[in-house]
mmCIF file of C-alpha atoms and ligand atoms in Angstrom:
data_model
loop_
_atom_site.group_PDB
_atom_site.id
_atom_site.type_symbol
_atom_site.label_atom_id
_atom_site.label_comp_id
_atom_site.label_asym_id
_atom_site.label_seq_id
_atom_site.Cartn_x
_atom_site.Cartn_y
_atom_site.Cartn_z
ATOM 1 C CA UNK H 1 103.603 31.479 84.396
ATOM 2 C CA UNK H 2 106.270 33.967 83.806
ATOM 3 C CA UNK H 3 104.006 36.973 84.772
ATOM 4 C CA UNK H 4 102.864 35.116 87.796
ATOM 5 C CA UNK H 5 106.684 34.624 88.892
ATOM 6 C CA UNK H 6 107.337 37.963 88.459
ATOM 7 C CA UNK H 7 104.474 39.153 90.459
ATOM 8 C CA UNK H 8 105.951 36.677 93.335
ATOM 9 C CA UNK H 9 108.850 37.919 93.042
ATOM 10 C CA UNK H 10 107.763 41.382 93.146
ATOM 11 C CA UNK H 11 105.820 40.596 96.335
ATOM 12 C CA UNK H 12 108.306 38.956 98.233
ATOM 13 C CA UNK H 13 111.072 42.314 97.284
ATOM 14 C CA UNK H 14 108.518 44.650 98.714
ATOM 15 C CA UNK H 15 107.700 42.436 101.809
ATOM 16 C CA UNK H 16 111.450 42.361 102.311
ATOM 17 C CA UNK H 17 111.599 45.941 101.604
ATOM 18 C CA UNK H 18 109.191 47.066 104.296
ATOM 19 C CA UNK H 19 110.809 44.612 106.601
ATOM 20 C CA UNK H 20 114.429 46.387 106.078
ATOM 21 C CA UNK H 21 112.536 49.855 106.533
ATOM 22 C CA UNK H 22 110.794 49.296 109.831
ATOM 23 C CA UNK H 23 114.409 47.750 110.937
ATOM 24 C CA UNK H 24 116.051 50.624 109.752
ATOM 25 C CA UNK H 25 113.187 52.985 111.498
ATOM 26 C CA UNK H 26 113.931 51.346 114.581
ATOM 27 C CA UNK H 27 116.577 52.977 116.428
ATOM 28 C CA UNK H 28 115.514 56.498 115.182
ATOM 29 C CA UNK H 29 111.934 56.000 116.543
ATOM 30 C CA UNK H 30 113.525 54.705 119.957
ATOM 31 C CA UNK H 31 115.423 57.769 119.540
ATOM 32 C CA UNK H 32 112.608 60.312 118.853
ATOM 33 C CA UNK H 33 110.757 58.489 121.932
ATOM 34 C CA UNK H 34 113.727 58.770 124.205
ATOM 35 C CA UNK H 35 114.218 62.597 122.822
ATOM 36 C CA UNK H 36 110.303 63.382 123.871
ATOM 37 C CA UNK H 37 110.408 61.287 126.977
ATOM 38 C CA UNK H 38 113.243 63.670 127.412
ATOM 39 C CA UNK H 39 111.769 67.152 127.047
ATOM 40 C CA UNK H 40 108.662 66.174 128.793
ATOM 41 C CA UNK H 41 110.824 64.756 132.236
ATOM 42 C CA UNK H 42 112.940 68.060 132.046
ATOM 43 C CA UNK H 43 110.239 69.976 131.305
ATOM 44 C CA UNK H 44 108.236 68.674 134.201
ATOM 45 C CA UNK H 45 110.730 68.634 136.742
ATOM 46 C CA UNK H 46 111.674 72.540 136.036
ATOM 47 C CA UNK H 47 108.611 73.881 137.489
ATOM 48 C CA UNK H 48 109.109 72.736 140.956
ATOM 49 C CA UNK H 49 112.586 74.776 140.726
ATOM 50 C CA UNK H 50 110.405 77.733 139.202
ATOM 51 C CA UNK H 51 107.546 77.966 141.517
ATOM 52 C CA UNK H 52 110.421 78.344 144.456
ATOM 53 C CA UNK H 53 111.723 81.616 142.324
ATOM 54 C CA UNK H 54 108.642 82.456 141.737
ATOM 55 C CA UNK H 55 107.454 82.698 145.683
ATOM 56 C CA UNK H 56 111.251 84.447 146.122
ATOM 57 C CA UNK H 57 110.637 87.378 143.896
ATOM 58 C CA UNK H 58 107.296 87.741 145.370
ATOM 59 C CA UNK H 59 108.403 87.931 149.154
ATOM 60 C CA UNK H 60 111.069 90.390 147.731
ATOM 61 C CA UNK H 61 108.785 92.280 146.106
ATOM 62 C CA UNK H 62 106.843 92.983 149.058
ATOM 63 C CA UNK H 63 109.388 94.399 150.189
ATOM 64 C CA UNK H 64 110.317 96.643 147.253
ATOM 65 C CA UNK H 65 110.073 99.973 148.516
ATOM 66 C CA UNK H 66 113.069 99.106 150.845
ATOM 67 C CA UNK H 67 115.218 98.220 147.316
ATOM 68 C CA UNK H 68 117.710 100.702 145.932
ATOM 69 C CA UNK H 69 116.135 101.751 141.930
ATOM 70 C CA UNK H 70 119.147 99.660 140.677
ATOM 71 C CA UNK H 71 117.976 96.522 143.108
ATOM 72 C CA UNK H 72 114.135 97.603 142.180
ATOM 73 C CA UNK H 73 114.967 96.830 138.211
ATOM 74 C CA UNK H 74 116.671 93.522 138.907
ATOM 75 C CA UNK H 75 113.933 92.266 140.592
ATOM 76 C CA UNK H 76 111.643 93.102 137.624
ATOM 77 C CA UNK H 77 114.005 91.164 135.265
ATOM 78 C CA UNK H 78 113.900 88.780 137.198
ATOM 79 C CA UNK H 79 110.391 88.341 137.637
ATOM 80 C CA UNK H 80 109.830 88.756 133.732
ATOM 81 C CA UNK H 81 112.478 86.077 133.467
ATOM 82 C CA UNK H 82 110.462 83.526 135.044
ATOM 83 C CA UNK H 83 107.670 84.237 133.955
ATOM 84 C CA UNK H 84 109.288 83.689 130.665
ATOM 85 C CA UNK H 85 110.933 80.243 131.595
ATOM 86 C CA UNK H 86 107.629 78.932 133.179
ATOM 87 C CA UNK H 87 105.844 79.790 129.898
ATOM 88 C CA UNK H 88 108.370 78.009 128.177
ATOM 89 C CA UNK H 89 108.502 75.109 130.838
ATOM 90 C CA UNK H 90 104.699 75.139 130.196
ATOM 91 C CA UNK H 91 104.522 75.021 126.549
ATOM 92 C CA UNK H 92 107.183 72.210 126.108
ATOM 93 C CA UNK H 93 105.404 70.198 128.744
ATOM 94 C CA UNK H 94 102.354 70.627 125.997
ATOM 95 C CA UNK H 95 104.124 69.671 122.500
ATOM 96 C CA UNK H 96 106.055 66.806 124.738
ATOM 97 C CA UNK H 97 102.816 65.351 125.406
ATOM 98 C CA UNK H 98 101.106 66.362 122.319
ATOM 99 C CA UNK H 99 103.844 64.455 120.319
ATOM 100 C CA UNK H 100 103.505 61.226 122.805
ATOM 101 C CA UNK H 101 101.253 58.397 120.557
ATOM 102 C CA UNK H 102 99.759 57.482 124.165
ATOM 103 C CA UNK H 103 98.142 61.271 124.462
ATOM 104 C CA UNK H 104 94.044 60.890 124.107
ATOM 105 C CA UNK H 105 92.434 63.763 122.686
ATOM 106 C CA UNK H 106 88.822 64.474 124.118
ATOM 107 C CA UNK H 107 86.119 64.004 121.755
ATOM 108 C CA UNK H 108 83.359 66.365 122.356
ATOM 109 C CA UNK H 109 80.694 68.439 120.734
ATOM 110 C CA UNK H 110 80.908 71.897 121.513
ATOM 111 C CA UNK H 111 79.850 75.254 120.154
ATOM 112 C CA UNK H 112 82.814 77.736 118.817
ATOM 113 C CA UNK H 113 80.353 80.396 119.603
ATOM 114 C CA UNK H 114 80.818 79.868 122.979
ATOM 115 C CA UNK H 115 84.782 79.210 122.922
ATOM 116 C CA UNK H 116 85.212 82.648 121.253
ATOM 117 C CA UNK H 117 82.652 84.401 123.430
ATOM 118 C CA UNK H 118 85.021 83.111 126.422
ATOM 119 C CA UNK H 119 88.474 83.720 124.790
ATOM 120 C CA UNK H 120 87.269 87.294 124.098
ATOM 121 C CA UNK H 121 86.252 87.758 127.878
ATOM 122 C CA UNK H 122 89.440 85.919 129.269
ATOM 123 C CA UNK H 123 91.291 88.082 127.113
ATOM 124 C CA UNK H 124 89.478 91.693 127.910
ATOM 125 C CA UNK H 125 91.596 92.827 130.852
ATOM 126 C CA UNK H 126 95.180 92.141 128.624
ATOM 127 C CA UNK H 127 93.660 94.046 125.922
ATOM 128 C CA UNK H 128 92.442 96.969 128.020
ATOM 129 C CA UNK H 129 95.773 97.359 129.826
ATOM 130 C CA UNK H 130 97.316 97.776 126.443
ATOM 131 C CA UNK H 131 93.791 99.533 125.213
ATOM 132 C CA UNK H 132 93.349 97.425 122.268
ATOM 133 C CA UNK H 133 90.044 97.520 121.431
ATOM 134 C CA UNK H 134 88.606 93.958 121.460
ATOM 135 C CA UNK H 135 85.808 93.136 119.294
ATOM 136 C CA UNK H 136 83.658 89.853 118.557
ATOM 137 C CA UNK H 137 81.792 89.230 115.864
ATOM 138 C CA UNK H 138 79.738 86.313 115.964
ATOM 139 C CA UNK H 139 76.401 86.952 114.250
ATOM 140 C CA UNK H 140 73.212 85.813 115.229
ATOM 141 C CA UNK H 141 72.728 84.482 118.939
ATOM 142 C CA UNK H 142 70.174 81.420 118.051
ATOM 143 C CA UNK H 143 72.442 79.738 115.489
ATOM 144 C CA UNK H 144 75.335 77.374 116.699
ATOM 145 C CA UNK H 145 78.618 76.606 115.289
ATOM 146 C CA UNK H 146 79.238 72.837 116.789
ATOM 147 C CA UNK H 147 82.516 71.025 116.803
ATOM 148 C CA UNK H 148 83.903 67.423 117.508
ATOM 149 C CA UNK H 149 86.782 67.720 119.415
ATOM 150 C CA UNK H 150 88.474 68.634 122.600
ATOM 151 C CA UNK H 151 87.416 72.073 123.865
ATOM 152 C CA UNK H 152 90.089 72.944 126.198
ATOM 153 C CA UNK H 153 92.407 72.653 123.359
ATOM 154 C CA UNK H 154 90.364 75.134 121.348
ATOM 155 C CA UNK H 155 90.475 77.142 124.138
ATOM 156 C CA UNK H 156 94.427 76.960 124.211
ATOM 157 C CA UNK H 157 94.266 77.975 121.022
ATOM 158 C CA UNK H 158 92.313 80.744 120.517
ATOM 159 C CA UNK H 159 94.218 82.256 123.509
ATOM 160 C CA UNK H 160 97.780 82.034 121.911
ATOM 161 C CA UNK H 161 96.127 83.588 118.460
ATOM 162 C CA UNK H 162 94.577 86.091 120.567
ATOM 163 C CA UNK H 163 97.355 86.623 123.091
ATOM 164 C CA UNK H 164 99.546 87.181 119.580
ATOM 165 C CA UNK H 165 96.997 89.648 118.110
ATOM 166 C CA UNK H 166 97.249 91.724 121.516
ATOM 167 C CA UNK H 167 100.701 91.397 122.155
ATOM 168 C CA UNK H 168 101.558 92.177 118.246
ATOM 169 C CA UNK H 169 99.205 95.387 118.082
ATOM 170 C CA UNK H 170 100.457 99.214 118.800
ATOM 171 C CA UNK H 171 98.224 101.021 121.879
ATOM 172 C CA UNK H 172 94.753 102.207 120.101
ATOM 173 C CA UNK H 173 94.995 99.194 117.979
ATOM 174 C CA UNK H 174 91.963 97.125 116.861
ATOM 175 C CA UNK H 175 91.191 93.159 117.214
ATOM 176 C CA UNK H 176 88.581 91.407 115.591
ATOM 177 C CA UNK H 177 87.621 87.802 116.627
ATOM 178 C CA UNK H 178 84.712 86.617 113.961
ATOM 179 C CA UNK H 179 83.129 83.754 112.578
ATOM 180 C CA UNK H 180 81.620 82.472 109.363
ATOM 181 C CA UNK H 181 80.063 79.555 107.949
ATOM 182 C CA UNK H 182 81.880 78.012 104.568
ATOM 183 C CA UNK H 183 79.796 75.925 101.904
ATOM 184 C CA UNK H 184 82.059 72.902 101.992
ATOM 185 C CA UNK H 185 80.779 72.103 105.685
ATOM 186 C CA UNK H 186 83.907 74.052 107.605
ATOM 187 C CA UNK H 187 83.739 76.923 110.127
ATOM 188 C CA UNK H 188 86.282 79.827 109.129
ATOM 189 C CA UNK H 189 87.683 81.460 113.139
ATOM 190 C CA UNK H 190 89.157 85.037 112.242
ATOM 191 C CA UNK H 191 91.290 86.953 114.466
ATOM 192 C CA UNK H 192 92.298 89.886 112.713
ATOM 193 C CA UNK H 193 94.472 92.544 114.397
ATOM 194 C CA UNK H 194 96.111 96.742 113.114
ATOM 195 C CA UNK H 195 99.226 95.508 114.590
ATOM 196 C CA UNK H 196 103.296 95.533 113.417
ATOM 197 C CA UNK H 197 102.392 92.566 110.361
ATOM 198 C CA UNK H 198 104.413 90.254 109.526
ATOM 199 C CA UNK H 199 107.159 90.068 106.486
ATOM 200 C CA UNK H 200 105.968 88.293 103.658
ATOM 201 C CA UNK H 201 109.099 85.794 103.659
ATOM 202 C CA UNK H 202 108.663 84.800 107.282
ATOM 203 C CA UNK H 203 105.461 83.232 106.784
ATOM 204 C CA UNK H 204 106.294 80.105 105.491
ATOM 205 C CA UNK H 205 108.028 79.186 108.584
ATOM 206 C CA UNK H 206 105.540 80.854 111.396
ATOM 207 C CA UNK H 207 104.087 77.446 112.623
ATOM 208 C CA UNK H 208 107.741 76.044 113.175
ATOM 209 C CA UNK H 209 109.108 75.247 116.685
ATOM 210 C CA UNK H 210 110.499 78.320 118.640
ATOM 211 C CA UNK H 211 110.345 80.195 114.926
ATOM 212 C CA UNK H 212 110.579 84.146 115.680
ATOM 213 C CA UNK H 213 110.191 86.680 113.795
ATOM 214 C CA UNK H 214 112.476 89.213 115.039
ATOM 215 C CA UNK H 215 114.163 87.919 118.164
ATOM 216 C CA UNK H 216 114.549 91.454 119.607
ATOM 217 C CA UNK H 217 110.924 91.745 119.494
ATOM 218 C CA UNK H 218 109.601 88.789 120.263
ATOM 219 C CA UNK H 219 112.524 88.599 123.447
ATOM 220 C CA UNK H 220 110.806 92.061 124.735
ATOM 221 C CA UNK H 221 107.383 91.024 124.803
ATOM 222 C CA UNK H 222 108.580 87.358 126.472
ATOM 223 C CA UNK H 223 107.586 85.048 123.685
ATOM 224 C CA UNK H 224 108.850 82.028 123.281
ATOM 225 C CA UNK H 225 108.541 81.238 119.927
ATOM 226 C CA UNK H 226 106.522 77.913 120.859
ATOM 227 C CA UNK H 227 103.010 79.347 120.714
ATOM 228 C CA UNK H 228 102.035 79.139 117.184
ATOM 229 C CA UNK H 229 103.524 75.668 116.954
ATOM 230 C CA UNK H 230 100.942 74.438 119.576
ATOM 231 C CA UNK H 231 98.135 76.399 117.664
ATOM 232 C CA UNK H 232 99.045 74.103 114.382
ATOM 233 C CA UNK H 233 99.242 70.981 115.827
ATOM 234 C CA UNK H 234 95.724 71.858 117.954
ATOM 235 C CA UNK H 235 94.329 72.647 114.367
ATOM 236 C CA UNK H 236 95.964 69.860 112.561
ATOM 237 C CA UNK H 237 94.481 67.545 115.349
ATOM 238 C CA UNK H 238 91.102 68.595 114.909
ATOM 239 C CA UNK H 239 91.398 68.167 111.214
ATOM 240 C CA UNK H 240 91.489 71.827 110.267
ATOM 241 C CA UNK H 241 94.000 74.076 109.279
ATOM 242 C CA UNK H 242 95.200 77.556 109.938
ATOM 243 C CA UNK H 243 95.839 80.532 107.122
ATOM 244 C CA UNK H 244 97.825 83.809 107.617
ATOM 245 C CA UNK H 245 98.007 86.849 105.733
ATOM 246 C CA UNK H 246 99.558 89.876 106.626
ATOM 247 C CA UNK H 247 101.027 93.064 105.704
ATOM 248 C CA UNK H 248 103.999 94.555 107.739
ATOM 249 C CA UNK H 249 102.696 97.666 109.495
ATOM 250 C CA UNK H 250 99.389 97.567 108.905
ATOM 251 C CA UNK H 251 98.206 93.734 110.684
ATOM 252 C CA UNK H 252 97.555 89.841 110.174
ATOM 253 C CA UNK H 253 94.719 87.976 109.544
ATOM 254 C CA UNK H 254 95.188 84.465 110.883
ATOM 255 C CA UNK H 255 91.868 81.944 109.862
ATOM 256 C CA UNK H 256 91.552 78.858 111.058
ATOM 257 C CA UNK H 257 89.372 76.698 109.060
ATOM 258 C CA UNK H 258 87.392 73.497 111.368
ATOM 259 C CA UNK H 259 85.182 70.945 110.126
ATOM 260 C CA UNK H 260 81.894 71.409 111.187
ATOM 261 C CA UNK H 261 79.453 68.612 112.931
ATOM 262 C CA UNK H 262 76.760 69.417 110.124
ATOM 263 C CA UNK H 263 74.838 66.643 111.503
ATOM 264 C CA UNK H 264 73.600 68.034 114.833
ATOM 265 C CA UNK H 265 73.818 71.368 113.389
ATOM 266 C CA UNK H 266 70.190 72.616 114.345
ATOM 267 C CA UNK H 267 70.352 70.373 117.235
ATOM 268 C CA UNK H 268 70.890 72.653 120.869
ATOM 269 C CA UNK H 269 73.857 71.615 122.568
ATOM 270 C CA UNK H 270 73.558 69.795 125.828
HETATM 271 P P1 LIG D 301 106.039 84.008 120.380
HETATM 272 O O1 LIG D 301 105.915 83.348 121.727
HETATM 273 O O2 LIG D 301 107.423 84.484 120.083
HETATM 274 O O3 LIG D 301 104.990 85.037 120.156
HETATM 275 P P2 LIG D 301 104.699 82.399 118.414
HETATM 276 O O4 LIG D 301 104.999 81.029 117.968
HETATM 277 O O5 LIG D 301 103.366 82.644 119.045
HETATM 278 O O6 LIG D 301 105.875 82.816 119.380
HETATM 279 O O7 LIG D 301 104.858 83.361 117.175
HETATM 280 C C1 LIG D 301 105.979 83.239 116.309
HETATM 281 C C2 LIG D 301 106.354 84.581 115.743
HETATM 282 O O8 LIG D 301 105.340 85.047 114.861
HETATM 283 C C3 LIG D 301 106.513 85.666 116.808
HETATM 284 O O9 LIG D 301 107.844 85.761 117.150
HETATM 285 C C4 LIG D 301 106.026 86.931 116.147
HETATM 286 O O10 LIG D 301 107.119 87.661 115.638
HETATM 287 C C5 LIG D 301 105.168 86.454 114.987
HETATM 288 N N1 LIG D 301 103.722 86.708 115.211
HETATM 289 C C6 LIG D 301 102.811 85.845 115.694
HETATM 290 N N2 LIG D 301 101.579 86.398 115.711
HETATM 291 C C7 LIG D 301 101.720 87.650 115.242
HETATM 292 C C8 LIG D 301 100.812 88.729 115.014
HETATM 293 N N3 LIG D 301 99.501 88.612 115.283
HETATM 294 N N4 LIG D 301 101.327 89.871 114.507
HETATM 295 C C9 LIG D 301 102.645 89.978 114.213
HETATM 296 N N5 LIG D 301 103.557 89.003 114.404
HETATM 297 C C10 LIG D 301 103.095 87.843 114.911
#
């Protein structure tokens, strides 16, 4: 009888327990809903403002030649400036609504073969203008890497790890997207790139929200410190997870590691 009193009693501390705790959690979840409801309406309503400075700068520009070099370099800042803010604008919109419990992730199958074939194409011109050399490595043509999962996001991804390895490498420098099959039934993506590295006590915090580096650096080539944030919570959403390693002045290796739809593996995709 006693044990079975004290097991009642146990009960009814812990269902009083939770019951304090979700009170408690109340006002800070109305908060953190209010905060993201927040950042997504600012974020959104910032563009229109944008796209106006945007189309500005660009009627300036054409005429350019009639600008003083002093007038010609302000314009340029300018431009770079909101390009910068409209990346930013962009990329908030994204966590904003990534964060939201009411955001629906597609489910798809879909090949990585084909997501890395088109981030590599997307991403040829930006490499060639800085003449990185751009290489894929995805192994034999027949075999298929499928996914579950929402595409588009992969997409997203691969272009921020890729627009990184670009953006991080000297001119000459190499990039390597590849792809390899694990034995545990998950798909290792490797972008590898010869660029600048990163220090060894910076990469615990990489994946954190506007988390850079060196701000001088990232501030020149107009990063935002946003992008790798997005790339974690794409992974973490698809039920992977992303691994860096790196050594300063000679590159980063950044693998992310999906779960792959063994199932339909042999199966073409339609
Ligand atoms: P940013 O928009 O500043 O590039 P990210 O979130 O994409 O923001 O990256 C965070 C920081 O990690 C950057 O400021 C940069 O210093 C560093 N970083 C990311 N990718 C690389 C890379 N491939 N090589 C060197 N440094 C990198």
């Amino acid at each position: 009888l006693l044990i079975g009193i004290t097991l009642l009693l146990l009960a009814v501390a812990t269902i009083i327990g939770y019951i304090l705790a979700g009170r408690a959690m109340l006002p800070l979840n109305h908060a953190f809903i209010r905060q993201q409801k927040f950042t997504a309406y600012a974020s959104h309503e910032l563009r229109t403002p944008l796209s106006v400075l945007q189309l500005s700068v660009d009627i300036l520009e054409e005429e350019q030649h009639k600008l003083s070099p002093v007038h010609q370099t302000v314009l340029q800042d300018m431009k770079e400036e909101i390009q910068r803010m409209t990346r930013l604008t962009g990329q908030l919109l994204t966590l904003a609504r990534n964060d939201s419990p009411l955001q629906q992730m597609r489910r798809e199958l879909f090949d990585l073969k084909h997501s890395l074939s088109f981030a590599a194409a997307r991403m040829q011109l930006v490499a060639q203008e800085k003449t990185v050399q751009l290489q894929l490595h995805i192994g034999n043509t027949e075999d298929t890497f499928t996914c579950l999962g929402d595409s588009e996001q992969i997409d997203q991804l691969l272009y921020i790890l890729l627009d990184n390895a670009i953006k991080y490498s000297a001119e000459g420098g190499t990039v390597t997207l590849g792809l390899s099959r694990n034995d545990n039934g998950t798909v290792n993506v490797i972008i590898q790139d010869t660029g600048c590295g990163i220090p060894e006590e910076d990469l615990p915090h990489l994946f954190e929200r506007f988390y850079r580096v060196d701000q001088a650096r990232t501030r020149e080539h107009g990063g935002t410190g946003l992008g790798l944030a997005i790339a974690h919570e794409i992974v973490s959403r698809h039920g992977g997870r992303i691994v860096v390693t790196s050594t300063l002045h000679q590159g980063s290796i950044f693998t992310v590691i999906l779960p792959e739809t063994q199932r339909i593996l042999r199966q073409p995709l339609k």
